Amino acid sequence: MAVTTPEHGLPGHLVDFVGALRRHGVAVGPGETVDAAEVVGALDLLRRRELREGLASALLRRSGQREVFDTLFDLYFPPALGVGAQDVEVPRAETDDGSEGPVDVDALRDLLADLLLAGDEEALRELARAAVDALGTAGASGTGVQGVNGQPSWSAYQALRLMSPETLLARILDGMRQDGDPTDDFTDEVRRREIRDRIARFRKMVQDEVRRRTAEQRGRDQVAKTAVPKQAEQVEFLSAYAEQLAQLRRTVHPLARRLASRLAVRRKHAKRGTLDMRRTLRRSMSTGGVPMKPAYRTRRPGRPELVILCDVSGSVAGFSHFTLLLVQALREQFSKVRVFAFVEKTDEVTHLFEPGAELSGVMQRVLREADLTAFDGHSDYGHALGSFAEFWGEAITSKTSLLILGDARTNYRDPNLAVLRRLVGQARHAHWLNPEPKRQWGTGDSAAHRYADVLPMHECRTAGQLADVVEALLPV
């Protein structure tokens, strides 16, 4: 096993745990580490649930970090070592000579159904441990495949495939129905959801056990690189799957509140305007010409107008959707916001983002209601910029901040730099937010470097990067 004793005992182990949290984006300072040490000293280490909650309260300061914390906690404070204590005896088939044969999967499934029906969490956890030990190795199904150095290669997929807990739903539902109970649809649906939740918890128990066993073999740090989920703000827009995008959307309003509070601090520190030389000289007359009390111009902070041009083609739709939701949450920082979507052509969709509008399916409405395609439905930045300048060019004035969202991939078509230069020249500010990594700019059909010569282009692969850029661009 790759489990090693920390050089400095329990304090060193805690410091290693804090270091792992930092490597995965959880900001933990010296103060929080000291608090965590006091928690460890005050609690019984054998009571893992209390230890988990105590460390979480000492180390976590922001929402969205709990999943990362829980995964790393299970790696650094595992519930068992090796096989661990198992109160569940795995049923095995008997051979002709009376010796113990292979695992009886059907009997194991019957046992799983009984425990899921009872809802006993501790018994399910023991069964998950036993199932991984019996079915979760690469050679468990007769393949004889072993891992590195002859050690078994653990597989949650194989254990769950053989047990197939999802197929037990109907059997457990029948077991929940008591004689004389009403069999109305509502009651059945409530029971189905409860069973699905129990099955999901069992699946997680199996996955956690496989992760623990693998960490003992390969080391915690090696497993943490792939097993620890990313925080929502670290997920890349272009590689996010549906569940991650849904989680990102849930972070919009907390993120907007943080940005608004930072903006309020910036405004507080920037109350004074530029030096008013005439008033300063006039004041200095009473001190013999020495400017003891400089005078400053009164700042008149204005809220600029914002015009957003966003690519809503399939490749960047998730990024555009999240950015538009963030801007919607921050729209009070601007005097006026107009939103234009494009694929091949540009069309205004401001009405879909008005205050109080239902934003859950707004991208579907944009694609369904807006006139965005002309020929083949592929992104055409040059034609989109041209149609915007032709029909809505007056939207860009000296008070306007122009924000363009997209990956700048033109499908080898004319990027129409001349029109973009004209629009940027008309605007007060202009910026381009690109969800692709900088190393990919200019590769293939990307015109990112050519557009970046016309206006500042910012890499916005994650919500964290986007927040930093938006904070810098917000009006003070």
Coordinates of C-alpha atoms in Angstrom, one line a residue:
M1 CA 0.0 0.0 0.0
A2 CA 1.1 3.6 -0.7
V3 CA -0.2 4.8 2.7
T4 CA 2.7 6.6 4.5
T5 CA 3.0 8.0 7.9
P6 CA 3.4 11.8 7.8
E7 CA 6.8 13.0 8.9
H8 CA 5.5 15.3 11.6
G9 CA 2.6 13.1 12.9
L10 CA -0.9 14.4 13.0
P11 CA 0.0 18.1 12.6
G12 CA 2.0 17.2 9.5
H13 CA -1.0 15.2 8.1
L14 CA -3.3 18.2 8.7
V15 CA -0.9 20.5 6.9
D16 CA -0.8 18.0 4.0
F17 CA -4.6 18.0 3.9
V18 CA -4.7 21.9 3.9
G19 CA -2.1 21.9 1.1
A20 CA -4.3 19.6 -1.0
L21 CA -7.2 21.9 -0.5
R22 CA -5.1 24.8 -1.7
R23 CA -4.0 22.9 -4.8
H24 CA -7.6 22.4 -5.7
G25 CA -8.6 26.0 -5.4
V26 CA -9.8 26.3 -1.8
A27 CA -8.3 29.4 -0.3
V28 CA -7.1 28.3 3.2
G29 CA -4.9 30.8 5.2
P30 CA -2.7 30.3 8.3
G31 CA -5.6 31.5 10.5
E32 CA -7.9 28.8 9.2
T33 CA -5.2 26.2 9.5
V34 CA -4.7 27.1 13.2
D35 CA -8.5 26.9 13.7
A36 CA -8.5 23.4 12.1
A37 CA -5.7 22.3 14.4
E38 CA -7.7 23.3 17.4
V39 CA -10.7 21.4 16.0
V40 CA -8.5 18.3 15.6
G41 CA -7.3 18.6 19.2
A42 CA -10.8 19.0 20.6
L43 CA -12.6 16.2 18.7
D44 CA -12.4 12.5 18.9
L45 CA -10.7 11.4 15.7
L46 CA -12.7 8.2 15.6
R47 CA -15.9 10.1 15.1
R48 CA -15.5 10.9 11.5
R49 CA -18.7 12.8 11.0
E50 CA -18.0 15.2 13.7
L51 CA -14.4 15.6 12.5
R52 CA -15.6 16.2 9.0
E53 CA -18.1 18.9 10.0
G54 CA -15.6 20.5 12.4
L55 CA -12.9 20.8 9.8
A56 CA -15.3 22.1 7.2
S57 CA -16.5 24.9 9.5
A58 CA -12.9 25.9 10.2
L59 CA -11.5 25.7 6.7
L60 CA -14.3 26.6 4.3
R61 CA -15.4 30.2 3.7
R62 CA -17.3 30.1 0.4
S63 CA -20.1 28.2 -1.1
G64 CA -19.4 25.6 -3.8
Q65 CA -16.3 24.2 -2.0
R66 CA -17.9 21.4 -0.1
E67 CA -17.7 18.7 -2.7
V68 CA -14.0 19.3 -3.1
F69 CA -13.5 19.3 0.7
D70 CA -15.5 16.0 1.1
T71 CA -13.6 14.2 -1.6
L72 CA -10.2 15.2 -0.1
F73 CA -11.4 14.5 3.4
D74 CA -12.2 10.9 2.4
L75 CA -8.7 10.6 0.9
Y76 CA -6.8 12.0 3.9
F77 CA -9.1 10.7 6.7
P78 CA -10.3 7.4 5.2
P79 CA -12.9 5.3 7.1
A80 CA -10.8 2.2 6.9
L81 CA -7.4 0.8 5.7
G82 CA -7.1 -2.1 3.4
V83 CA -10.1 -4.4 3.3
G84 CA -11.4 -3.0 6.6
A85 CA -14.0 -4.5 8.9
Q86 CA -16.9 -6.1 7.0
D87 CA -20.0 -7.1 8.8
V88 CA -21.6 -8.3 5.6
E89 CA -20.8 -11.9 4.4
V90 CA -20.7 -12.1 0.6
P91 CA -22.8 -15.0 -0.6
R92 CA -21.0 -17.5 -2.7
A93 CA -22.1 -20.4 -4.8
E94 CA -21.1 -23.9 -3.8
T95 CA -19.2 -26.2 -6.1
D96 CA -19.8 -29.9 -6.6
D97 CA -17.1 -30.8 -4.1
G98 CA -18.7 -28.6 -1.5
S99 CA -15.9 -25.9 -1.6
E100 CA -16.6 -22.2 -1.8
G101 CA -17.2 -21.0 -5.4
P102 CA -17.5 -17.7 -7.1
V103 CA -19.7 -14.8 -5.8
D104 CA -23.4 -15.5 -6.1
V105 CA -24.3 -12.2 -7.7
D106 CA -28.1 -12.9 -7.6
A107 CA -28.0 -13.5 -3.9
L108 CA -25.9 -10.4 -3.4
R109 CA -28.5 -8.4 -5.3
D110 CA -31.2 -9.8 -3.1
L111 CA -29.3 -8.6 -0.1
L112 CA -28.8 -5.2 -1.7
A113 CA -32.6 -5.0 -2.3
D114 CA -33.4 -5.8 1.3
L115 CA -30.9 -3.1 2.6
L116 CA -32.2 -0.5 0.2
L117 CA -35.7 -1.2 1.3
A118 CA -34.7 -0.9 5.0
G119 CA -32.7 2.3 4.2
D120 CA -29.9 1.3 6.7
E121 CA -27.0 3.6 5.7
E122 CA -24.3 1.8 7.8
A123 CA -25.3 -1.6 6.5
L124 CA -25.3 -0.3 2.9
R125 CA -21.8 1.1 3.5
E126 CA -20.6 -2.2 4.7
L127 CA -22.2 -3.9 1.7
A128 CA -20.5 -1.4 -0.7
R129 CA -17.1 -2.3 0.9
A130 CA -17.8 -6.0 0.6
A131 CA -19.1 -5.7 -3.0
V132 CA -15.9 -3.8 -4.0
D133 CA -13.8 -6.4 -2.4
A134 CA -15.7 -9.3 -4.2
L135 CA -16.6 -7.7 -7.5
G136 CA -14.6 -4.5 -7.9
T137 CA -11.3 -5.9 -9.2
A138 CA -10.4 -6.1 -12.9
G139 CA -10.2 -9.9 -12.6
A140 CA -13.4 -10.4 -10.7
S141 CA -15.4 -11.4 -13.7
G142 CA -12.9 -14.0 -14.8
T143 CA -10.7 -11.8 -17.0
G144 CA -7.7 -12.3 -14.7
V145 CA -6.5 -8.8 -15.4
Q146 CA -4.4 -7.3 -12.6
G147 CA -3.1 -3.8 -11.9
V148 CA 0.4 -2.5 -11.4
N149 CA 2.9 -4.8 -9.7
G150 CA 0.3 -7.7 -9.5
Q151 CA -2.1 -5.7 -7.4
P152 CA -5.8 -5.7 -8.2
S153 CA -7.1 -2.8 -10.3
W154 CA -10.2 -1.5 -8.6
S155 CA -13.2 -0.7 -10.7
A156 CA -16.4 0.9 -9.5
Y157 CA -17.9 0.5 -12.9
Q158 CA -17.5 -3.3 -12.8
A159 CA -18.9 -3.7 -9.3
L160 CA -22.0 -1.5 -10.1
R161 CA -22.5 -3.2 -13.5
L162 CA -22.7 -6.6 -12.0
M163 CA -25.0 -5.5 -9.1
S164 CA -27.1 -3.2 -11.3
P165 CA -28.9 -1.5 -8.4
E166 CA -31.1 0.6 -10.7
T167 CA -32.9 -2.6 -11.9
L168 CA -34.1 -3.2 -8.3
L169 CA -36.3 -0.2 -8.2
A170 CA -39.6 -2.0 -9.1
R171 CA -38.9 -4.8 -6.6
I172 CA -38.2 -2.3 -3.8
L173 CA -41.2 -0.3 -4.7
D174 CA -43.4 -3.4 -4.3
G175 CA -41.8 -4.1 -0.9
M176 CA -42.7 -0.6 0.2
R177 CA -46.4 -1.0 -0.6
Q178 CA -48.1 -2.4 2.4
D179 CA -51.4 -4.3 2.3
G180 CA -54.3 -1.9 2.4
D181 CA -52.1 1.1 1.5
P182 CA -53.5 3.4 -1.2
T183 CA -51.7 3.0 -4.5
D184 CA -52.2 6.6 -5.8
D185 CA -49.7 8.0 -8.3
F186 CA -48.5 10.7 -5.9
T187 CA -47.5 8.2 -3.2
D188 CA -45.8 6.0 -5.7
E189 CA -43.8 8.9 -7.2
V190 CA -42.6 9.9 -3.7
R191 CA -41.5 6.4 -3.0
R192 CA -39.7 6.1 -6.4
R193 CA -37.7 9.3 -5.6
E194 CA -36.8 8.0 -2.2
I195 CA -35.6 4.7 -3.7
R196 CA -33.6 6.5 -6.4
D197 CA -31.9 8.6 -3.7
R198 CA -30.9 5.5 -1.8
I199 CA -29.6 3.9 -4.9
A200 CA -27.6 7.0 -5.8
R201 CA -26.1 7.0 -2.2
F202 CA -25.1 3.4 -2.6
R203 CA -23.5 4.1 -5.9
K204 CA -21.5 6.9 -4.3
M205 CA -20.5 4.6 -1.5
V206 CA -19.0 2.1 -4.0
Q207 CA -17.2 4.9 -5.9
D208 CA -15.8 6.3 -2.6
E209 CA -14.6 2.8 -1.6
V210 CA -12.9 2.3 -4.9
R211 CA -11.2 5.7 -4.7
R212 CA -10.0 4.9 -1.2
R213 CA -8.5 1.5 -2.3
T214 CA -6.9 3.1 -5.3
A215 CA -5.4 5.9 -3.2
E216 CA -3.8 3.3 -0.9
Q217 CA -2.1 1.7 -4.0
R218 CA -1.1 4.7 -6.0
G219 CA -1.0 7.5 -3.4
R220 CA -3.4 10.2 -2.4
D221 CA -1.9 12.9 -4.6
Q222 CA -2.0 10.8 -7.7
V223 CA -5.7 9.9 -7.2
A224 CA -6.6 13.5 -6.2
K225 CA -5.4 14.8 -9.6
T226 CA -8.3 13.0 -11.4
A227 CA -10.8 12.1 -8.6
V228 CA -11.4 15.5 -7.0
P229 CA -14.1 17.5 -8.8
K230 CA -13.5 21.0 -9.9
Q231 CA -15.2 23.9 -8.2
A232 CA -17.9 25.5 -10.3
E233 CA -15.7 28.6 -10.9
Q234 CA -12.9 26.4 -12.2
V235 CA -14.9 24.4 -14.7
E236 CA -14.1 25.3 -18.3
F237 CA -17.1 26.5 -20.2
L238 CA -16.2 24.6 -23.4
S239 CA -15.8 21.2 -21.7
A240 CA -18.6 21.5 -19.1
Y241 CA -21.3 18.9 -19.3
A242 CA -25.0 19.6 -18.6
E243 CA -24.8 19.1 -14.8
Q244 CA -21.8 21.4 -14.5
L245 CA -23.5 24.1 -16.6
A246 CA -26.5 23.9 -14.4
Q247 CA -24.3 24.3 -11.3
L248 CA -22.6 27.3 -13.0
R249 CA -26.0 29.0 -13.6
R250 CA -26.7 28.6 -9.8
T251 CA -23.5 30.5 -9.0
V252 CA -24.5 33.5 -11.1
H253 CA -26.3 35.6 -8.4
P254 CA -23.8 34.9 -5.6
L255 CA -21.0 35.8 -8.0
A256 CA -22.8 39.0 -9.1
R257 CA -23.2 40.0 -5.4
R258 CA -19.5 39.6 -4.8
L259 CA -18.6 41.7 -7.8
A260 CA -21.1 44.4 -6.8
S261 CA -19.6 44.5 -3.3
R262 CA -16.1 44.8 -4.7
L263 CA -17.3 47.6 -7.0
A264 CA -18.8 49.5 -4.1
V265 CA -15.4 49.3 -2.3
R266 CA -13.7 50.6 -5.4
R267 CA -16.1 53.5 -5.7
K268 CA -15.7 54.4 -2.1
H269 CA -11.9 54.6 -2.6
A270 CA -12.2 56.6 -5.8
K271 CA -14.5 59.4 -4.6
R272 CA -12.0 62.1 -5.5
G273 CA -11.6 63.1 -9.1
T274 CA -8.5 64.6 -10.8
L275 CA -6.6 67.5 -9.4
D276 CA -8.3 70.9 -10.0
M277 CA -5.3 73.1 -10.7
R278 CA -7.2 76.5 -10.7
R279 CA -8.9 75.9 -7.3
T280 CA -5.6 74.5 -5.9
L281 CA -3.7 77.7 -6.9
R282 CA -6.5 79.9 -5.5
R283 CA -6.3 78.1 -2.1
S284 CA -2.5 78.4 -2.0
M285 CA -2.8 82.2 -2.0
S286 CA -3.6 82.1 1.8
T287 CA -0.5 80.0 2.5
G288 CA 2.0 82.1 0.5
G289 CA 1.7 80.2 -2.7
V290 CA 2.3 76.8 -1.1
P291 CA -0.5 74.3 -2.1
M292 CA -1.1 72.9 1.4
K293 CA -4.6 71.8 0.6
P294 CA -5.0 70.5 -3.0
A295 CA -8.4 70.7 -4.5
Y296 CA -9.9 67.9 -6.6
R297 CA -12.6 67.9 -9.2
T298 CA -15.9 66.4 -8.1
R299 CA -16.3 63.0 -9.6
R300 CA -19.5 62.4 -11.4
P301 CA -19.6 58.7 -11.8
G302 CA -21.8 57.8 -14.7
R303 CA -23.2 54.4 -15.6
P304 CA -22.3 53.8 -19.3
E305 CA -24.5 52.0 -21.8
L306 CA -23.6 48.4 -22.5
V307 CA -23.9 46.6 -25.9
I308 CA -23.2 42.9 -26.0
L309 CA -22.6 40.9 -29.2
C310 CA -22.6 37.2 -28.4
D311 CA -21.9 34.1 -30.4
V312 CA -24.7 31.6 -29.6
S313 CA -23.5 28.8 -31.9
G314 CA -23.2 25.4 -30.3
S315 CA -19.5 25.5 -29.6
V316 CA -19.7 28.5 -27.2
A317 CA -23.4 28.6 -26.2
G318 CA -22.7 27.6 -22.6
F319 CA -20.2 30.4 -22.2
S320 CA -22.4 33.0 -23.8
H321 CA -25.4 31.9 -21.7
F322 CA -23.5 32.1 -18.4
T323 CA -22.0 35.5 -19.3
L324 CA -25.4 36.9 -20.3
L325 CA -26.9 35.7 -17.0
L326 CA -24.0 37.4 -15.1
V327 CA -24.5 40.7 -17.0
Q328 CA -28.2 40.4 -16.4
A329 CA -27.5 40.2 -12.6
L330 CA -25.2 43.2 -12.9
R331 CA -27.4 45.3 -15.2
E332 CA -28.1 47.9 -12.5
Q333 CA -24.4 48.9 -12.9
F334 CA -25.3 50.2 -16.4
S335 CA -27.7 52.8 -17.6
K336 CA -28.8 50.7 -20.5
V337 CA -28.1 47.2 -21.7
R338 CA -28.7 45.9 -25.2
V339 CA -28.0 42.3 -26.2
F340 CA -27.4 41.1 -29.8
A341 CA -27.0 37.4 -30.7
F342 CA -25.4 36.1 -33.8
V343 CA -24.4 32.9 -35.7
E344 CA -24.3 33.9 -39.3
K345 CA -26.4 37.0 -38.9
T346 CA -27.1 39.3 -36.0
D347 CA -30.4 39.9 -34.3
E348 CA -31.4 41.9 -31.2
V349 CA -32.6 39.8 -28.2
T350 CA -32.7 42.4 -25.5
H351 CA -36.4 41.7 -24.8
L352 CA -35.5 38.2 -23.7
F353 CA -33.2 39.6 -20.9
E354 CA -35.5 42.3 -19.5
P355 CA -35.8 42.5 -15.7
G356 CA -38.2 39.8 -14.5
A357 CA -37.8 37.7 -17.6
E358 CA -37.7 33.9 -17.2
L359 CA -34.0 33.0 -18.0
S360 CA -34.0 29.2 -17.5
G361 CA -34.6 28.5 -21.1
V362 CA -33.5 31.8 -22.6
M363 CA -30.9 30.3 -25.0
Q364 CA -33.4 28.0 -26.5
R365 CA -35.7 31.0 -27.1
V366 CA -32.8 32.9 -28.7
L367 CA -32.1 30.1 -31.1
R368 CA -35.8 29.6 -31.8
E369 CA -37.1 33.2 -32.2
A370 CA -34.1 35.2 -33.4
D371 CA -33.1 35.4 -37.1
L372 CA -29.5 34.1 -36.8
T373 CA -28.8 31.9 -39.8
A374 CA -28.5 32.5 -43.5
F375 CA -26.9 29.5 -45.3
D376 CA -25.4 26.6 -43.4
G377 CA -25.8 27.6 -39.8
H378 CA -22.0 27.9 -39.0
S379 CA -20.5 30.9 -37.3
D380 CA -19.6 33.8 -39.7
Y381 CA -18.2 36.6 -37.6
G382 CA -17.5 38.8 -40.6
H383 CA -21.1 38.7 -41.9
A384 CA -22.5 39.0 -38.3
L385 CA -20.4 42.2 -37.7
G386 CA -21.5 43.6 -41.0
S387 CA -25.2 43.0 -40.4
F388 CA -24.9 44.5 -36.9
A389 CA -23.2 47.6 -38.3
E390 CA -25.8 47.9 -41.0
F391 CA -29.0 47.6 -38.9
W392 CA -27.9 48.6 -35.4
G393 CA -24.8 50.7 -35.9
E394 CA -26.4 53.7 -34.1
A395 CA -26.4 51.6 -30.9
I396 CA -22.6 52.3 -30.5
T397 CA -22.0 55.8 -29.3
S398 CA -19.3 57.6 -27.2
K399 CA -21.1 56.5 -24.1
T400 CA -21.2 52.8 -25.0
S401 CA -19.1 50.0 -23.7
L402 CA -19.0 47.2 -26.4
L403 CA -18.5 43.6 -25.2
I404 CA -18.1 40.8 -27.7
L405 CA -18.4 37.2 -26.6
G406 CA -17.1 34.4 -28.8
D407 CA -14.2 32.1 -29.8
A408 CA -13.4 34.1 -32.9
R409 CA -13.5 30.9 -35.1
T410 CA -14.7 32.2 -38.5
N411 CA -14.9 28.9 -40.4
Y412 CA -12.2 30.4 -42.7
R413 CA -14.5 33.2 -43.7
D414 CA -13.7 37.0 -44.0
P415 CA -13.3 38.3 -40.4
N416 CA -14.4 41.8 -41.6
L417 CA -11.8 43.7 -39.6
A418 CA -12.7 47.1 -41.1
V419 CA -16.2 47.1 -39.7
L420 CA -14.9 46.0 -36.3
R421 CA -12.4 48.9 -36.3
R422 CA -15.2 51.3 -37.1
L423 CA -17.4 50.0 -34.2
V424 CA -14.5 50.0 -31.8
G425 CA -13.7 53.6 -32.8
Q426 CA -17.2 54.7 -32.1
A427 CA -17.4 53.1 -28.6
R428 CA -16.1 54.4 -25.3
H429 CA -14.7 51.0 -24.4
A430 CA -14.5 47.7 -26.3
H431 CA -13.4 44.3 -25.1
W432 CA -13.6 40.7 -26.4
L433 CA -14.1 37.8 -24.1
N434 CA -12.8 34.5 -25.5
P435 CA -13.6 31.1 -23.8
E436 CA -10.7 29.3 -25.6
P437 CA -7.2 28.9 -24.1
K438 CA -4.7 31.5 -25.4
R439 CA -2.6 28.7 -26.7
Q440 CA -5.3 27.9 -29.2
W441 CA -5.8 31.4 -30.5
G442 CA -4.8 31.7 -34.1
T443 CA -4.9 27.9 -34.7
G444 CA -7.1 26.5 -37.5
D445 CA -9.9 28.8 -38.4
S446 CA -9.3 31.1 -35.3
A447 CA -9.0 34.8 -36.2
A448 CA -8.4 35.6 -32.5
H449 CA -5.0 37.2 -33.0
R450 CA -6.3 39.4 -35.9
Y451 CA -9.2 40.6 -33.8
A452 CA -6.9 41.1 -30.8
D453 CA -5.0 43.7 -32.8
V454 CA -8.2 45.7 -33.0
L455 CA -9.5 45.5 -29.4
P456 CA -8.3 43.9 -26.1
M457 CA -9.1 40.2 -26.0
H458 CA -9.4 38.4 -22.7
E459 CA -9.2 34.7 -22.0
C460 CA -12.3 33.6 -20.1
R461 CA -12.3 29.8 -19.9
T462 CA -13.8 29.6 -16.4
A463 CA -16.2 31.5 -14.2
G464 CA -13.3 32.6 -12.0
Q465 CA -11.5 34.2 -15.0
L466 CA -14.7 35.8 -16.2
A467 CA -15.4 37.3 -12.8
D468 CA -11.9 38.9 -12.8
V469 CA -12.4 40.4 -16.2
V470 CA -15.9 41.6 -15.6
E471 CA -14.8 43.2 -12.3
A472 CA -12.0 45.1 -14.1
L473 CA -14.4 46.3 -16.7
L474 CA -17.3 47.4 -14.4
P475 CA -17.7 51.2 -14.3
V476 CA -16.3 53.0 -11.2

